[in-house]
XYZ file of C-alpha atoms in Angstrom:
182
model
C 142.037 -34.497 12.154
C 144.487 -33.526 9.493
C 146.254 -30.092 9.373
C 145.279 -27.962 6.425
C 148.370 -27.840 3.926
C 146.732 -26.632 0.978
C 147.311 -23.008 -0.239
C 144.454 -22.959 -2.628
C 141.967 -24.255 -0.200
C 139.097 -21.729 0.288
C 136.858 -22.042 3.250
C 133.566 -20.319 4.036
C 130.883 -20.102 6.637
C 127.290 -19.496 5.207
C 124.762 -17.429 6.931
C 121.670 -15.388 6.735
C 123.175 -12.910 8.932
C 124.810 -9.872 6.905
C 127.279 -8.561 9.426
C 129.177 -11.129 11.312
C 132.611 -9.678 12.071
C 133.882 -12.257 14.453
C 133.427 -15.860 14.845
C 133.996 -17.210 18.363
C 134.594 -20.989 18.898
C 131.281 -22.841 20.033
C 130.855 -25.901 22.033
C 129.687 -28.727 19.658
C 126.599 -30.501 20.560
C 127.330 -33.494 18.179
C 128.258 -36.693 20.090
C 131.373 -37.745 18.231
C 133.191 -34.373 19.189
C 134.553 -33.350 22.428
C 131.980 -31.386 24.115
C 134.463 -29.119 25.950
C 136.369 -27.898 22.921
C 134.853 -24.842 21.084
C 134.875 -24.731 17.433
C 134.384 -22.634 14.429
C 132.998 -24.387 11.398
C 133.794 -23.958 7.809
C 132.803 -25.740 4.529
C 135.371 -25.980 1.552
C 134.415 -24.445 -1.757
C 133.596 -27.976 -3.255
C 131.072 -28.689 -0.870
C 129.660 -25.136 -0.602
C 126.533 -26.026 -2.871
C 125.130 -28.067 0.057
C 124.712 -24.767 2.136
C 123.447 -22.474 -0.864
C 119.975 -22.985 0.476
C 117.871 -21.212 3.306
C 119.323 -22.349 6.610
C 116.355 -24.173 7.791
C 115.593 -25.887 4.390
C 115.678 -29.536 4.445
C 117.809 -30.970 1.495
C 119.192 -33.897 0.005
C 122.801 -33.083 -1.452
C 125.314 -35.604 -3.189
C 128.292 -35.539 -5.107
C 130.540 -37.794 -7.120
C 133.227 -39.352 -5.012
C 136.275 -41.695 -5.557
C 134.169 -44.693 -4.845
C 130.998 -43.563 -7.205
C 130.188 -46.289 -9.818
C 129.259 -45.094 -13.308
C 125.908 -46.745 -12.838
C 125.208 -44.525 -9.845
C 126.268 -41.609 -11.664
C 124.116 -42.137 -14.458
C 121.105 -42.981 -12.159
C 121.345 -39.819 -10.005
C 122.420 -37.386 -12.499
C 120.562 -36.351 -15.735
C 123.366 -33.827 -17.110
C 126.568 -35.418 -18.155
C 128.594 -32.576 -16.860
C 126.910 -32.433 -13.361
C 128.824 -33.939 -10.351
C 126.910 -32.239 -7.571
C 123.146 -32.289 -6.778
C 120.875 -30.383 -4.282
C 117.393 -31.596 -3.954
C 114.820 -29.510 -1.894
C 111.091 -29.683 -1.428
C 108.837 -27.457 -3.520
C 107.205 -25.646 -0.532
C 110.903 -24.118 -0.048
C 111.017 -22.833 -3.474
C 109.628 -19.417 -2.760
C 111.445 -19.097 0.363
C 114.815 -19.759 -1.641
C 113.740 -17.175 -4.008
C 113.648 -14.543 -1.203
C 116.617 -15.694 0.817
C 120.103 -13.726 0.493
C 123.069 -15.557 1.942
C 126.426 -14.217 3.024
C 129.473 -16.337 2.335
C 132.219 -15.398 4.945
C 135.545 -16.627 3.778
C 138.478 -17.711 6.294
C 142.080 -17.867 6.030
C 142.485 -21.674 6.132
C 145.783 -21.721 7.779
C 144.164 -22.210 11.353
C 141.612 -24.869 10.189
C 141.965 -28.671 10.390
C 139.976 -31.222 8.220
C 137.135 -32.686 10.387
C 135.115 -34.727 7.705
C 136.727 -35.077 4.148
C 133.386 -36.338 2.484
C 131.297 -33.299 3.877
C 134.081 -30.879 3.504
C 134.010 -29.829 7.115
C 136.915 -28.004 8.612
C 137.257 -26.688 12.138
C 139.146 -24.238 14.110
C 139.685 -23.911 17.808
C 140.420 -20.178 17.770
C 138.390 -16.883 16.973
C 138.076 -16.330 13.302
C 137.911 -12.957 11.540
C 136.552 -13.260 8.006
C 138.897 -12.174 5.162
C 136.317 -11.546 2.852
C 132.255 -11.797 2.437
C 130.224 -12.629 -0.658
C 126.513 -11.660 -0.963
C 124.301 -14.189 -2.834
C 120.902 -12.920 -3.647
C 119.910 -15.429 -6.322
C 120.592 -18.741 -4.894
C 119.113 -20.687 -7.895
C 121.567 -18.814 -10.178
C 124.534 -19.403 -8.071
C 123.783 -23.356 -7.997
C 123.582 -23.284 -11.789
C 126.639 -21.140 -11.993
C 128.396 -23.994 -9.913
C 127.171 -26.616 -12.266
C 125.123 -28.097 -9.658
C 121.957 -30.208 -10.791
C 118.929 -28.728 -8.647
C 115.785 -30.790 -8.407
C 112.489 -30.015 -6.716
C 110.603 -32.663 -5.199
C 107.502 -33.108 -3.017
C 108.938 -35.326 -0.418
C 112.668 -36.058 0.127
C 112.645 -39.214 1.868
C 112.694 -41.706 -1.390
C 115.665 -40.012 -2.723
C 117.274 -39.832 0.758
C 116.946 -43.461 1.056
C 118.176 -44.159 -2.515
C 121.030 -41.804 -2.210
C 122.230 -43.495 1.288
C 122.309 -46.647 -0.485
C 124.295 -45.603 -3.365
C 127.961 -45.083 -3.959
C 127.781 -41.293 -3.954
C 129.075 -39.076 -1.121
C 125.854 -37.386 0.349
C 124.479 -35.275 3.008
C 121.164 -34.861 4.490
C 120.551 -31.554 5.860
C 117.731 -30.182 8.153
C 115.563 -33.426 7.530
C 113.641 -32.651 10.763
C 111.947 -29.893 8.641
C 111.214 -32.159 5.876
C 107.463 -33.250 4.978
C 106.715 -36.564 6.792
C 107.902 -39.745 5.287
C 105.362 -41.526 3.261
C 103.826 -44.738 4.304
């Protein structure tokens, strides 16, 4: 893990809880991390769109990376100016319309980069947010951030296609997705 050295880096924790005052490190459940070291997780602003959905909403997200080919860019984006996409299932549309999110911002100096593609940062110390932004219209927030948003009936085909591409991608809460089609 690399120590954060960028002054302009903005880090956030996204939650549906409106009044978190302190973030205590929690022991990770991921097998690739030390289960004895508690962490506070944050996401960088570039990958923040991956989390601008209800917490349990299954989604496929992807963005252009250094290795992304022009062919994949043309295949996976319909807008020339878009470089980030969020895809959700139609059954989550109304839930997303009604969801309010709270973006807790952290001072990045205690955080280290955990995953450069996902934009994950972690701190081993208790964190107090330096700010909080309330987002009541998730669709408008994604549009404002120039994120291409798609609504589909099933995520699995696009998930498989994105995983085979040169894009940087993230599949979130896929256990909550509609079953894979035969």
